[in-house]
Amino acid sequence: LTWHICTPRVINAEKSEFNEDQAACCQISIRRREPGLEEDEEWLILCSPQFLTGYYWALFDGHGGPEAAIIASNYLHYCIKQKLEAVVGGITEARPPMHLSGRCVCDSDPQFVEEKHIHAEDLVVGALENAFQECDEVIGQEMEATKQTGGCTALAALYFQGKLYVANAGDSRAILVLKDSVVPMSCEFTPETERQRIQHLAFLFPKLLDGEFTRFEFPRRLKGDDVGQKVLYRDYFMEGWGYKTVEKADLKYPLVHGHGKQARLLGTLAVSRGLGDHQLKVIDTNIEVKPFLSCIPKVNVFDFALHDIKEDDVLIMGTDGLWDVLSNKEVAHVVRSFLAENRTDPHRFSELAKCLVCRARGKQSGHQWMLDDSHEASYDDISVFVIPLHNRDEE
Amino acid sequence: LTWHICTPRVINAEKSEFNEDQAACCQISIRRREPGLEEDEEWLILCSPQFLTGYYWALFDGHGGPEAAIIASNYLHYCIKQKLEAVVGGITEARPPMHLSGRCVCDSDPQFVEEKHIHAEDLVVGALENAFQECDEVIGQEMEATKQTGGCTALAALYFQGKLYVANAGDSRAILVLKDSVVPMSCEFTPETERQRIQHLAFLFPKLLDGEFTRFEFPRRLKGDDVGQKVLYRDYFMEGWGYKTVEKADLKYPLVHGHGKQARLLGTLAVSRGLGDHQLKVIDTNIEVKPFLSCIPKVNVFDFALHDIKEDDVLIMGTDGLWDVLSNKEVAHVVRSFLAENRTDPHRFSELAKCLVCRARGKQSGHQWMLDDSHEASYDDISVFVIPLHNRDEE
C-alpha cells in the first residue's frame, strides 16, 4: 500500500452478543486491456504499466446477526475488482469509446458519447453500482446455502485514478474534513428518508402488504377512537400533509412507522438499503421485507485535481453508532484539534480513529454510558476509519 | 386584487395552427372554519375575518392540441381552492392539529405533530399535490366526454399567508429575480431528468412496453452491426454507465431516447410530468403513455418573512419557449436593466413581460427567426408572467 491504512476501532456496547460491524480495506489491482487488442496481442501493452491500482475501505453494519456483514466484507472488494476489470478498456481513455472493443461502428459515435457527457468517471460509478448488486446476489446464495439469515448496510470508499468514490447503501456516513470545510460524501437511506419510494411500491403492489399493513403515514399509530375523524396523513406522492377520514383499515400497522432512530420499515428494519435480508419476513407473517429494500448505492465523487489538499485533511467513515451521538461539526472539531495537537505522532491517524470511537462510546456512570456533555452515549456498535488524503500517491 | 396582475404575452411561432400555451390568474378566497366548531356554531367566528385570501398564477403548455391546457386553466385554481378549504381548519393554527376537528383524542397528539415537524405550510403543499391529481382526473373525464385528446404541462404559483408556493409538473420554469440573487423555484421534469423513474417502472411492469421498446439507454439507437459488441448502456439503477453485450432485443426503440430538447418518452412525448394524455398511445401501437407520466408536482416554498424584498424584485414564470433560448442569468439581466431604465412607467412589469417574450422570439431574418446574439430564436410558443413582489400586501 502506498498509504497509511488505519484499522478501525470497533466497539461493542453489549447490545448484542457479537459485534455486528465489519470493516475491510485493501488494494485493488485492475489488469489493463487496451481497447482494440485481442487476447493474443496483449504483449503490445507490456511497455505500459499493466495494472491500474485502486484503494478500498468499507464498513458494514450487520443486523439479525453478523453473517451478512462478514460475507460482504469478504466479497464486495472482489465484486468491485471484477466490475472494474470488465470496463477497464473504457476507463483508460479520456472519453470512454461507444464500443469497448474500440472499433468504431458508426463515424459519429464519439460525438454521441460526448453529447451524453459520458466520462471515465461514469464507468467507475456504474461499476460500483453493479458491484453492490452482484455482492447482494452472492450474499443471498451464501446465506441460503448455509441457512443463515440477516443483512447489513454497506459504505465503500474507492480511491482510483485521482478521484475518491464513496458508495453508500444504508445509514453509515462518510465526510471529508478539510482545512476550511466539511464535505458530506454520503447521505443516509432509512425508512424515513425513503418513505415515498417505499409507499409507492406498496401502492403499485398492494399484495406485498398482505392486508396486514397500511401504506399511509400518520403522526402516530391510530386507534379505535380515531375512526371517523379526519387526521393528518401522507401518501406516496406527498411531501406535504393532508387530512384523511380514518377508516378501520387505517388502524393497521403502518408500512413506515416511527420517528428518527425509532423509524421502522414494516415494523422490522431501521434501514431501507443494504445487502442481504433475502429470507427476512415480518415476524409471525408471510410478508417479505426484501422487495422494499434496495441494494443500490448512491455514489458521490470527489476529484482531487480540483482541490488543494492539506496535510491534515482526512476522510472519516463511520457506522451510525458514531453519527447518532456526534454531528459532522463535532467530528470535524475533534479531528482538527486532535491532529493539530499530535503533529509528530507517526500513528496519529489511527489514534484519532480510536479517539472518535471513545468519544461516541462515552464513559460509564452507574448503569449508563454518558458523553462529555452529559448526553447519553451510543449503545450501538461503533466503527470508524480515518484516512489521510495528503501525499496519497507517494510511496 | 391587491396586486398588479401582468397579463402574459403569448406568442405563437406558427409551429402549430393554434397557440397551445394557456395562462390563468385569479384571487382564491378560502372560507375559514375554526377547528372544533360545528356548522351551527359558525356564527362564533363572525368576529374574525371570514376568508383567507390567496393569489394564483399558472401557465399550461399544451401538446397534441390546446384542449387539455384550456381545461387545466379553467379548473386547476378551483381544485386548489377546494383542497385548501378542506384543510383550512389546520392552516389557521400555528401547528396543524392531529385531528381537523381540533378535538384531542390522545393527550400527546400535539407532541407527535411536533416530532414530525408538521407546519401549516405542509398542509398547503399537500393541498397543491392533491389539487394537481384532482385536476388530472377532471381533465380525463372532460376529454373522454368530448372525445378530445392531448395533455399539458402545469406551473402554478400561489401566494398565501406570507409565503410563495410554486408547484411544477413539466418543463416550464419559475425563478425569483431579487436584487442580489436569482432563486430557482422549480426544476424541469423531462424524459431525461426522470429517466430512472421511467426505466424502473418498465422494469417492474415489462408488459407496458409490449415487446416494442427496450428499457435500456444507449448513447444512440443501436443497429445490426452493434449486435455482439459491448456498448455503453444504463439501466434504471445506474447513474453511471457500463458496457452491455448487444442482443437483438436491444435493437428495439429505447423507452427514453435522444438528448436535450430531442429527448422523447416512448418516442412520443418531450415531457414526463403534466396533466391529461389519458388516451395517448404510441403511434401504430397499443402502448399507453400515461402510466409513465406523473401528474404530481414538486412544490417549492419561499418565505417572505425571511427575506428583505426590494422594489424591483419579481417572480418570473415562463414556458419552455422562453428558457430554451434564454438562461436564468440572461433573463435576470434583462429584468434588472429593464426595470432600472423604466422606473416611472406604471405598466413597467407588463412591459417587461412583453420585452422578455420579444427577446426569446427574436427577429425575422429571411426564413429564420434570430436572437440578438445571432443564435436561432425560439420556434415554440412563449408565455411569460412578471409578478412584482414588493408591497404585495398593500391595497
PDB file of N, CA and C in Angstrom, chain A residues 87 90 96-101 105-106 109 112-113 115-116 118 122-123 125-126 129-130 133 204-205 217 219-220 222 225-226 229-232 237-241 243 258-259 296 298, chain B residues 87 90 96-101 105-106 109 112-113 115-116 118 122-123 125-126 129-130 133 204-205 217 219-220 222-223 225-226 229-232 237-241 243 258-259 296 298:
ATOM      1  N   VAL A  87     -14.728  -3.147 -17.483  1.00  0.00           N
ATOM      2  CA  VAL A  87     -14.846  -1.906 -18.249  1.00  0.00           C
ATOM      3  C   VAL A  87     -13.509  -1.178 -18.379  1.00  0.00           C
ATOM      4  N   GLY A  90     -12.441   1.029 -21.237  1.00  0.00           N
ATOM      5  CA  GLY A  90     -13.052   2.350 -21.366  1.00  0.00           C
ATOM      6  C   GLY A  90     -12.492   3.350 -20.384  1.00  0.00           C
ATOM      7  N   PRO A  96     -14.690   7.419 -22.713  1.00  0.00           N
ATOM      8  CA  PRO A  96     -14.908   6.003 -22.999  1.00  0.00           C
ATOM      9  C   PRO A  96     -15.402   5.845 -24.435  1.00  0.00           C
ATOM     10  N   PRO A  97     -14.945   4.815 -25.153  1.00  0.00           N
ATOM     11  CA  PRO A  97     -15.469   4.596 -26.503  1.00  0.00           C
ATOM     12  C   PRO A  97     -16.872   4.004 -26.436  1.00  0.00           C
ATOM     13  N   MET A  98     -17.671   4.266 -27.465  1.00  0.00           N
ATOM     14  CA  MET A  98     -19.017   3.671 -27.552  1.00  0.00           C
ATOM     15  C   MET A  98     -18.923   2.155 -27.464  1.00  0.00           C
ATOM     16  N   HIS A  99     -17.938   1.572 -28.168  1.00  0.00           N
ATOM     17  CA  HIS A  99     -17.734   0.120 -28.151  1.00  0.00           C
ATOM     18  C   HIS A  99     -16.483  -0.195 -27.336  1.00  0.00           C
ATOM     19  N   LEU A 100     -16.611  -1.141 -26.413  1.00  0.00           N
ATOM     20  CA  LEU A 100     -15.488  -1.482 -25.549  1.00  0.00           C
ATOM     21  C   LEU A 100     -14.298  -1.967 -26.379  1.00  0.00           C
ATOM     22  N   SER A 101     -14.602  -2.566 -27.539  1.00  0.00           N
ATOM     23  CA  SER A 101     -13.540  -3.081 -28.406  1.00  0.00           C
ATOM     24  C   SER A 101     -12.715  -1.947 -29.009  1.00  0.00           C
ATOM     25  N   VAL A 105     -18.179   1.585 -35.005  1.00  0.00           N
ATOM     26  CA  VAL A 105     -19.197   1.058 -35.913  1.00  0.00           C
ATOM     27  C   VAL A 105     -19.817   2.199 -36.709  1.00  0.00           C
ATOM     28  N   CYS A 106     -19.933   3.346 -36.053  1.00  0.00           N
ATOM     29  CA  CYS A 106     -20.620   4.483 -36.665  1.00  0.00           C
ATOM     30  C   CYS A 106     -19.706   5.695 -36.492  1.00  0.00           C
ATOM     31  N   ASP A 109     -19.987   8.058 -33.510  1.00  0.00           N
ATOM     32  CA  ASP A 109     -20.072   7.510 -32.155  1.00  0.00           C
ATOM     33  C   ASP A 109     -19.387   8.387 -31.099  1.00  0.00           C
ATOM     34  N   PHE A 112     -21.760  11.081 -30.148  1.00  0.00           N
ATOM     35  CA  PHE A 112     -22.879  10.632 -29.303  1.00  0.00           C
ATOM     36  C   PHE A 112     -22.437  10.512 -27.839  1.00  0.00           C
ATOM     37  N   VAL A 113     -21.241   9.967 -27.634  1.00  0.00           N
ATOM     38  CA  VAL A 113     -20.727   9.797 -26.266  1.00  0.00           C
ATOM     39  C   VAL A 113     -20.493  11.162 -25.623  1.00  0.00           C
ATOM     40  N   GLU A 115     -22.044  14.014 -26.419  1.00  0.00           N
ATOM     41  CA  GLU A 115     -23.338  14.649 -26.169  1.00  0.00           C
ATOM     42  C   GLU A 115     -23.969  14.166 -24.879  1.00  0.00           C
ATOM     43  N   LYS A 116     -23.730  12.902 -24.537  1.00  0.00           N
ATOM     44  CA  LYS A 116     -24.289  12.343 -23.300  1.00  0.00           C
ATOM     45  C   LYS A 116     -23.397  12.662 -22.098  1.00  0.00           C
ATOM     46  N   ILE A 118     -20.505  11.488 -21.196  1.00  0.00           N
ATOM     47  CA  ILE A 118     -20.009  10.283 -20.537  1.00  0.00           C
ATOM     48  C   ILE A 118     -18.489  10.376 -20.390  1.00  0.00           C
ATOM     49  N   ASP A 122     -17.800   7.998 -15.028  1.00  0.00           N
ATOM     50  CA  ASP A 122     -19.131   7.380 -15.044  1.00  0.00           C
ATOM     51  C   ASP A 122     -19.048   5.859 -15.116  1.00  0.00           C
ATOM     52  N   LEU A 123     -17.962   5.335 -15.708  1.00  0.00           N
ATOM     53  CA  LEU A 123     -17.781   3.882 -15.760  1.00  0.00           C
ATOM     54  C   LEU A 123     -17.455   3.336 -14.375  1.00  0.00           C
ATOM     55  N   VAL A 125     -18.449   4.735 -11.524  1.00  0.00           N
ATOM     56  CA  VAL A 125     -19.723   4.800 -10.789  1.00  0.00           C
ATOM     57  C   VAL A 125     -20.599   3.613 -11.174  1.00  0.00           C
ATOM     58  N   GLY A 126     -20.722   3.348 -12.472  1.00  0.00           N
ATOM     59  CA  GLY A 126     -21.525   2.215 -12.941  1.00  0.00           C
ATOM     60  C   GLY A 126     -20.995   0.887 -12.411  1.00  0.00           C
ATOM     61  N   GLU A 129     -22.063   0.564  -8.794  1.00  0.00           N
ATOM     62  CA  GLU A 129     -23.496   0.247  -8.719  1.00  0.00           C
ATOM     63  C   GLU A 129     -23.729  -1.224  -9.041  1.00  0.00           C
ATOM     64  N   ASN A 130     -23.071  -1.723 -10.087  1.00  0.00           N
ATOM     65  CA  ASN A 130     -23.219  -3.125 -10.462  1.00  0.00           C
ATOM     66  C   ASN A 130     -22.592  -4.063  -9.436  1.00  0.00           C
ATOM     67  N   GLN A 133     -24.934  -4.776  -6.513  1.00  0.00           N
ATOM     68  CA  GLN A 133     -25.971  -5.743  -6.908  1.00  0.00           C
ATOM     69  C   GLN A 133     -25.409  -7.155  -6.912  1.00  0.00           C
ATOM     70  N   LEU A 204     -48.138   0.312  -5.874  1.00  0.00           N
ATOM     71  CA  LEU A 204     -48.090  -0.442  -7.133  1.00  0.00           C
ATOM     72  C   LEU A 204     -48.384  -1.923  -6.909  1.00  0.00           C
ATOM     73  N   PHE A 205     -47.899  -2.467  -5.779  1.00  0.00           N
ATOM     74  CA  PHE A 205     -48.088  -3.902  -5.491  1.00  0.00           C
ATOM     75  C   PHE A 205     -48.696  -4.077  -4.096  1.00  0.00           C
ATOM     76  N   GLU A 217     -48.949   7.113   5.996  1.00  0.00           N
ATOM     77  CA  GLU A 217     -48.209   7.570   7.168  1.00  0.00           C
ATOM     78  C   GLU A 217     -49.112   8.472   8.007  1.00  0.00           C
ATOM     79  N   PRO A 219     -49.069  10.664  12.015  1.00  0.00           N
ATOM     80  CA  PRO A 219     -48.087  11.099  13.032  1.00  0.00           C
ATOM     81  C   PRO A 219     -47.908  10.076  14.151  1.00  0.00           C
ATOM     82  N   ARG A 220     -48.954   9.262  14.441  1.00  0.00           N
ATOM     83  CA  ARG A 220     -48.822   8.181  15.424  1.00  0.00           C
ATOM     84  C   ARG A 220     -49.686   7.013  14.970  1.00  0.00           C
ATOM     85  N   LEU A 222     -52.739   4.823  14.780  1.00  0.00           N
ATOM     86  CA  LEU A 222     -54.137   5.178  15.053  1.00  0.00           C
ATOM     87  C   LEU A 222     -54.813   4.128  15.937  1.00  0.00           C
ATOM     88  N   ASP A 225     -60.622   5.071  18.621  1.00  0.00           N
ATOM     89  CA  ASP A 225     -61.219   6.391  18.829  1.00  0.00           C
ATOM     90  C   ASP A 225     -61.028   7.329  17.646  1.00  0.00           C
ATOM     91  N   ASP A 226     -60.028   7.022  16.796  1.00  0.00           N
ATOM     92  CA  ASP A 226     -59.748   7.909  15.665  1.00  0.00           C
ATOM     93  C   ASP A 226     -60.676   7.652  14.477  1.00  0.00           C
ATOM     94  N   GLN A 229     -62.784  10.246  12.315  1.00  0.00           N
ATOM     95  CA  GLN A 229     -62.168  11.571  12.442  1.00  0.00           C
ATOM     96  C   GLN A 229     -61.271  11.851  11.238  1.00  0.00           C
ATOM     97  N   LYS A 230     -61.041  13.131  10.952  1.00  0.00           N
ATOM     98  CA  LYS A 230     -60.072  13.499   9.919  1.00  0.00           C
ATOM     99  C   LYS A 230     -58.726  13.730  10.585  1.00  0.00           C
ATOM    100  N   VAL A 231     -57.736  12.909  10.240  1.00  0.00           N
ATOM    101  CA  VAL A 231     -56.417  13.051  10.884  1.00  0.00           C
ATOM    102  C   VAL A 231     -55.328  13.303   9.838  1.00  0.00           C
ATOM    103  N   LEU A 232     -54.229  13.876  10.289  1.00  0.00           N
ATOM    104  CA  LEU A 232     -53.084  14.169   9.430  1.00  0.00           C
ATOM    105  C   LEU A 232     -52.545  12.876   8.817  1.00  0.00           C
ATOM    106  N   PHE A 237     -47.306  10.111  -2.859  1.00  0.00           N
ATOM    107  CA  PHE A 237     -46.999  11.220  -3.761  1.00  0.00           C
ATOM    108  C   PHE A 237     -46.859  12.547  -3.025  1.00  0.00           C
ATOM    109  N   MET A 238     -46.948  12.525  -1.681  1.00  0.00           N
ATOM    110  CA  MET A 238     -46.998  13.769  -0.919  1.00  0.00           C
ATOM    111  C   MET A 238     -45.721  14.050  -0.131  1.00  0.00           C
ATOM    112  N   GLU A 239     -45.154  15.238  -0.365  1.00  0.00           N
ATOM    113  CA  GLU A 239     -44.140  15.741   0.549  1.00  0.00           C
ATOM    114  C   GLU A 239     -44.824  16.556   1.638  1.00  0.00           C
ATOM    115  N   GLY A 240     -45.977  17.158   1.306  1.00  0.00           N
ATOM    116  CA  GLY A 240     -46.785  17.862   2.288  1.00  0.00           C
ATOM    117  C   GLY A 240     -47.718  16.891   3.012  1.00  0.00           C
ATOM    118  N   TRP A 241     -48.588  17.444   3.866  1.00  0.00           N
ATOM    119  CA  TRP A 241     -49.539  16.631   4.628  1.00  0.00           C
ATOM    120  C   TRP A 241     -50.967  17.014   4.266  1.00  0.00           C
ATOM    121  N   TYR A 243     -55.411  15.877   5.404  1.00  0.00           N
ATOM    122  CA  TYR A 243     -56.265  15.206   6.391  1.00  0.00           C
ATOM    123  C   TYR A 243     -57.053  14.109   5.692  1.00  0.00           C
ATOM    124  N   GLY A 258     -42.882   5.413  13.009  1.00  0.00           N
ATOM    125  CA  GLY A 258     -41.917   5.883  13.996  1.00  0.00           C
ATOM    126  C   GLY A 258     -41.118   7.049  13.482  1.00  0.00           C
ATOM    127  N   HIS A 259     -40.283   7.574  14.330  1.00  0.00           N
ATOM    128  CA  HIS A 259     -39.638   8.844  14.076  1.00  0.00           C
ATOM    129  C   HIS A 259     -38.153   8.749  14.430  1.00  0.00           C
ATOM    130  N   ILE A 296     -28.967  -0.857  -4.094  1.00  0.00           N
ATOM    131  CA  ILE A 296     -28.279   0.081  -4.986  1.00  0.00           C
ATOM    132  C   ILE A 296     -27.665   1.218  -4.176  1.00  0.00           C
ATOM    133  N   LYS A 298     -25.871   4.967  -3.597  1.00  0.00           N
ATOM    134  CA  LYS A 298     -25.701   6.290  -4.213  1.00  0.00           C
ATOM    135  C   LYS A 298     -24.203   6.574  -4.151  1.00  0.00           C
TER     136      LYS A 298
ATOM    137  N   VAL B  87     -58.702  21.733   4.274  1.00  0.00           N
ATOM    138  CA  VAL B  87     -57.742  21.661   5.387  1.00  0.00           C
ATOM    139  C   VAL B  87     -57.616  22.991   6.119  1.00  0.00           C
ATOM    140  N   GLY B  90     -56.778  23.483   9.758  1.00  0.00           N
ATOM    141  CA  GLY B  90     -55.413  23.230  10.192  1.00  0.00           C
ATOM    142  C   GLY B  90     -54.458  24.343   9.825  1.00  0.00           C
ATOM    143  N   PRO B  96     -50.638  22.600  12.822  1.00  0.00           N
ATOM    144  CA  PRO B  96     -51.895  21.920  12.499  1.00  0.00           C
ATOM    145  C   PRO B  96     -52.227  20.912  13.592  1.00  0.00           C
ATOM    146  N   PRO B  97     -53.493  20.794  13.987  1.00  0.00           N
ATOM    147  CA  PRO B  97     -53.853  19.776  14.974  1.00  0.00           C
ATOM    148  C   PRO B  97     -53.852  18.386  14.335  1.00  0.00           C
ATOM    149  N   MET B  98     -53.587  17.357  15.137  1.00  0.00           N
ATOM    150  CA  MET B  98     -53.661  15.973  14.648  1.00  0.00           C
ATOM    151  C   MET B  98     -55.034  15.698  14.029  1.00  0.00           C
ATOM    152  N   HIS B  99     -56.093  16.167  14.717  1.00  0.00           N
ATOM    153  CA  HIS B  99     -57.458  15.987  14.200  1.00  0.00           C
ATOM    154  C   HIS B  99     -57.986  17.313  13.692  1.00  0.00           C
ATOM    155  N   LEU B 100     -58.543  17.292  12.483  1.00  0.00           N
ATOM    156  CA  LEU B 100     -59.039  18.528  11.881  1.00  0.00           C
ATOM    157  C   LEU B 100     -60.116  19.153  12.760  1.00  0.00           C
ATOM    158  N   SER B 101     -60.854  18.320  13.489  1.00  0.00           N
ATOM    159  CA  SER B 101     -61.929  18.819  14.354  1.00  0.00           C
ATOM    160  C   SER B 101     -61.368  19.623  15.530  1.00  0.00           C
ATOM    161  N   VAL B 105     -57.772  13.468  20.757  1.00  0.00           N
ATOM    162  CA  VAL B 105     -58.105  12.085  21.108  1.00  0.00           C
ATOM    163  C   VAL B 105     -57.051  11.524  22.065  1.00  0.00           C
ATOM    164  N   CYS B 106     -55.833  11.954  21.894  1.00  0.00           N
ATOM    165  CA  CYS B 106     -54.717  11.418  22.673  1.00  0.00           C
ATOM    166  C   CYS B 106     -53.908  12.614  23.191  1.00  0.00           C
ATOM    167  N   ASP B 109     -50.939  14.062  21.333  1.00  0.00           N
ATOM    168  CA  ASP B 109     -51.045  14.343  19.893  1.00  0.00           C
ATOM    169  C   ASP B 109     -50.235  15.570  19.466  1.00  0.00           C
ATOM    170  N   PHE B 112     -46.712  14.493  18.977  1.00  0.00           N
ATOM    171  CA  PHE B 112     -46.473  13.687  17.770  1.00  0.00           C
ATOM    172  C   PHE B 112     -46.362  14.589  16.545  1.00  0.00           C
ATOM    173  N   VAL B 113     -47.251  15.591  16.451  1.00  0.00           N
ATOM    174  CA  VAL B 113     -47.229  16.508  15.302  1.00  0.00           C
ATOM    175  C   VAL B 113     -45.920  17.301  15.296  1.00  0.00           C
ATOM    176  N   GLU B 115     -43.033  16.367  16.659  1.00  0.00           N
ATOM    177  CA  GLU B 115     -41.922  15.463  16.329  1.00  0.00           C
ATOM    178  C   GLU B 115     -41.785  15.254  14.826  1.00  0.00           C
ATOM    179  N   LYS B 116     -42.920  15.260  14.113  1.00  0.00           N
ATOM    180  CA  LYS B 116     -42.882  15.068  12.659  1.00  0.00           C
ATOM    181  C   LYS B 116     -42.603  16.388  11.935  1.00  0.00           C
ATOM    182  N   ILE B 118     -44.478  19.003  11.468  1.00  0.00           N
ATOM    183  CA  ILE B 118     -45.565  19.379  10.554  1.00  0.00           C
ATOM    184  C   ILE B 118     -45.996  20.814  10.858  1.00  0.00           C
ATOM    185  N   ASP B 122     -46.984  22.790   5.368  1.00  0.00           N
ATOM    186  CA  ASP B 122     -47.052  21.441   4.804  1.00  0.00           C
ATOM    187  C   ASP B 122     -48.464  21.090   4.325  1.00  0.00           C
ATOM    188  N   LEU B 123     -49.470  21.697   4.951  1.00  0.00           N
ATOM    189  CA  LEU B 123     -50.845  21.465   4.505  1.00  0.00           C
ATOM    190  C   LEU B 123     -51.091  22.127   3.151  1.00  0.00           C
ATOM    191  N   VAL B 125     -48.735  22.643   0.866  1.00  0.00           N
ATOM    192  CA  VAL B 125     -48.020  21.792  -0.095  1.00  0.00           C
ATOM    193  C   VAL B 125     -48.863  20.552  -0.419  1.00  0.00           C
ATOM    194  N   GLY B 126     -49.395  19.903   0.622  1.00  0.00           N
ATOM    195  CA  GLY B 126     -50.239  18.717   0.415  1.00  0.00           C
ATOM    196  C   GLY B 126     -51.480  19.048  -0.404  1.00  0.00           C
ATOM    197  N   GLU B 129     -50.442  19.334  -4.038  1.00  0.00           N
ATOM    198  CA  GLU B 129     -50.181  17.999  -4.598  1.00  0.00           C
ATOM    199  C   GLU B 129     -51.502  17.287  -4.911  1.00  0.00           C
ATOM    200  N   ASN B 130     -52.454  17.367  -3.981  1.00  0.00           N
ATOM    201  CA  ASN B 130     -53.757  16.731  -4.208  1.00  0.00           C
ATOM    202  C   ASN B 130     -54.545  17.426  -5.314  1.00  0.00           C
ATOM    203  N   GLN B 133     -53.560  16.211  -8.776  1.00  0.00           N
ATOM    204  CA  GLN B 133     -54.159  14.886  -9.051  1.00  0.00           C
ATOM    205  C   GLN B 133     -55.633  15.019  -9.417  1.00  0.00           C
ATOM    206  N   LEU B 204     -40.366  -2.948 -13.523  1.00  0.00           N
ATOM    207  CA  LEU B 204     -41.386  -3.569 -12.663  1.00  0.00           C
ATOM    208  C   LEU B 204     -42.541  -4.136 -13.482  1.00  0.00           C
ATOM    209  N   PHE B 205     -42.918  -3.443 -14.571  1.00  0.00           N
ATOM    210  CA  PHE B 205     -44.046  -3.873 -15.404  1.00  0.00           C
ATOM    211  C   PHE B 205     -43.611  -3.961 -16.867  1.00  0.00           C
ATOM    212  N   GLU B 217     -30.900   2.429 -21.839  1.00  0.00           N
ATOM    213  CA  GLU B 217     -30.466   3.631 -22.530  1.00  0.00           C
ATOM    214  C   GLU B 217     -29.115   3.367 -23.183  1.00  0.00           C
ATOM    215  N   PRO B 219     -26.129   5.430 -25.960  1.00  0.00           N
ATOM    216  CA  PRO B 219     -25.838   6.783 -26.460  1.00  0.00           C
ATOM    217  C   PRO B 219     -26.518   7.093 -27.792  1.00  0.00           C
ATOM    218  N   ARG B 220     -26.782   6.054 -28.600  1.00  0.00           N
ATOM    219  CA  ARG B 220     -27.539   6.257 -29.835  1.00  0.00           C
ATOM    220  C   ARG B 220     -28.388   5.018 -30.076  1.00  0.00           C
ATOM    221  N   LEU B 222     -29.283   1.655 -31.521  1.00  0.00           N
ATOM    222  CA  LEU B 222     -28.379   0.600 -31.999  1.00  0.00           C
ATOM    223  C   LEU B 222     -28.840   0.045 -33.336  1.00  0.00           C
ATOM    224  N   LYS B 223     -27.900  -0.596 -34.054  1.00  0.00           N
ATOM    225  CA  LYS B 223     -28.252  -1.209 -35.329  1.00  0.00           C
ATOM    226  C   LYS B 223     -27.604  -2.595 -35.446  1.00  0.00           C
ATOM    227  N   ASP B 225     -25.174  -3.922 -36.909  1.00  0.00           N
ATOM    228  CA  ASP B 225     -23.721  -4.025 -36.771  1.00  0.00           C
ATOM    229  C   ASP B 225     -23.256  -4.053 -35.319  1.00  0.00           C
ATOM    230  N   ASP B 226     -24.123  -3.553 -34.396  1.00  0.00           N
ATOM    231  CA  ASP B 226     -23.730  -3.489 -32.986  1.00  0.00           C
ATOM    232  C   ASP B 226     -23.932  -4.821 -32.263  1.00  0.00           C
ATOM    233  N   GLN B 229     -21.417  -6.813 -29.936  1.00  0.00           N
ATOM    234  CA  GLN B 229     -20.428  -5.870 -29.407  1.00  0.00           C
ATOM    235  C   GLN B 229     -20.820  -5.443 -27.991  1.00  0.00           C
ATOM    236  N   LYS B 230     -19.811  -5.026 -27.217  1.00  0.00           N
ATOM    237  CA  LYS B 230     -20.107  -4.431 -25.911  1.00  0.00           C
ATOM    238  C   LYS B 230     -20.221  -2.923 -26.067  1.00  0.00           C
ATOM    239  N   VAL B 231     -21.414  -2.377 -25.801  1.00  0.00           N
ATOM    240  CA  VAL B 231     -21.602  -0.928 -25.978  1.00  0.00           C
ATOM    241  C   VAL B 231     -22.043  -0.279 -24.668  1.00  0.00           C
ATOM    242  N   LEU B 232     -21.818   1.024 -24.582  1.00  0.00           N
ATOM    243  CA  LEU B 232     -22.201   1.809 -23.405  1.00  0.00           C
ATOM    244  C   LEU B 232     -23.714   1.729 -23.190  1.00  0.00           C
ATOM    245  N   PHE B 237     -31.123   1.433 -12.424  1.00  0.00           N
ATOM    246  CA  PHE B 237     -30.478   1.651 -11.135  1.00  0.00           C
ATOM    247  C   PHE B 237     -29.145   2.383 -11.264  1.00  0.00           C
ATOM    248  N   MET B 238     -28.794   2.794 -12.471  1.00  0.00           N
ATOM    249  CA  MET B 238     -27.467   3.349 -12.718  1.00  0.00           C
ATOM    250  C   MET B 238     -27.487   4.846 -12.987  1.00  0.00           C
ATOM    251  N   GLU B 239     -26.677   5.567 -12.202  1.00  0.00           N
ATOM    252  CA  GLU B 239     -26.362   6.943 -12.575  1.00  0.00           C
ATOM    253  C   GLU B 239     -25.096   6.934 -13.432  1.00  0.00           C
ATOM    254  N   GLY B 240     -24.245   5.942 -13.202  1.00  0.00           N
ATOM    255  CA  GLY B 240     -23.061   5.761 -14.030  1.00  0.00           C
ATOM    256  C   GLY B 240     -23.401   4.948 -15.284  1.00  0.00           C
ATOM    257  N   TRP B 241     -22.375   4.631 -16.054  1.00  0.00           N
ATOM    258  CA  TRP B 241     -22.546   3.859 -17.277  1.00  0.00           C
ATOM    259  C   TRP B 241     -21.778   2.544 -17.184  1.00  0.00           C
ATOM    260  N   TYR B 243     -20.875  -1.312 -19.779  1.00  0.00           N
ATOM    261  CA  TYR B 243     -20.897  -1.889 -21.130  1.00  0.00           C
ATOM    262  C   TYR B 243     -21.768  -3.134 -21.120  1.00  0.00           C
ATOM    263  N   GLY B 258     -32.832   9.987 -27.126  1.00  0.00           N
ATOM    264  CA  GLY B 258     -32.497  11.317 -27.595  1.00  0.00           C
ATOM    265  C   GLY B 258     -31.877  12.144 -26.497  1.00  0.00           C
ATOM    266  N   HIS B 259     -31.501  13.351 -26.848  1.00  0.00           N
ATOM    267  CA  HIS B 259     -30.663  14.166 -25.980  1.00  0.00           C
ATOM    268  C   HIS B 259     -31.207  15.590 -25.958  1.00  0.00           C
ATOM    269  N   ILE B 296     -47.954  14.520 -10.561  1.00  0.00           N
ATOM    270  CA  ILE B 296     -47.599  15.051  -9.241  1.00  0.00           C
ATOM    271  C   ILE B 296     -46.598  16.186  -9.390  1.00  0.00           C
ATOM    272  N   LYS B 298     -43.753  18.976  -8.053  1.00  0.00           N
ATOM    273  CA  LYS B 298     -42.796  19.252  -6.990  1.00  0.00           C
ATOM    274  C   LYS B 298     -43.075  20.680  -6.543  1.00  0.00           C
TER     275      LYS B 298
END
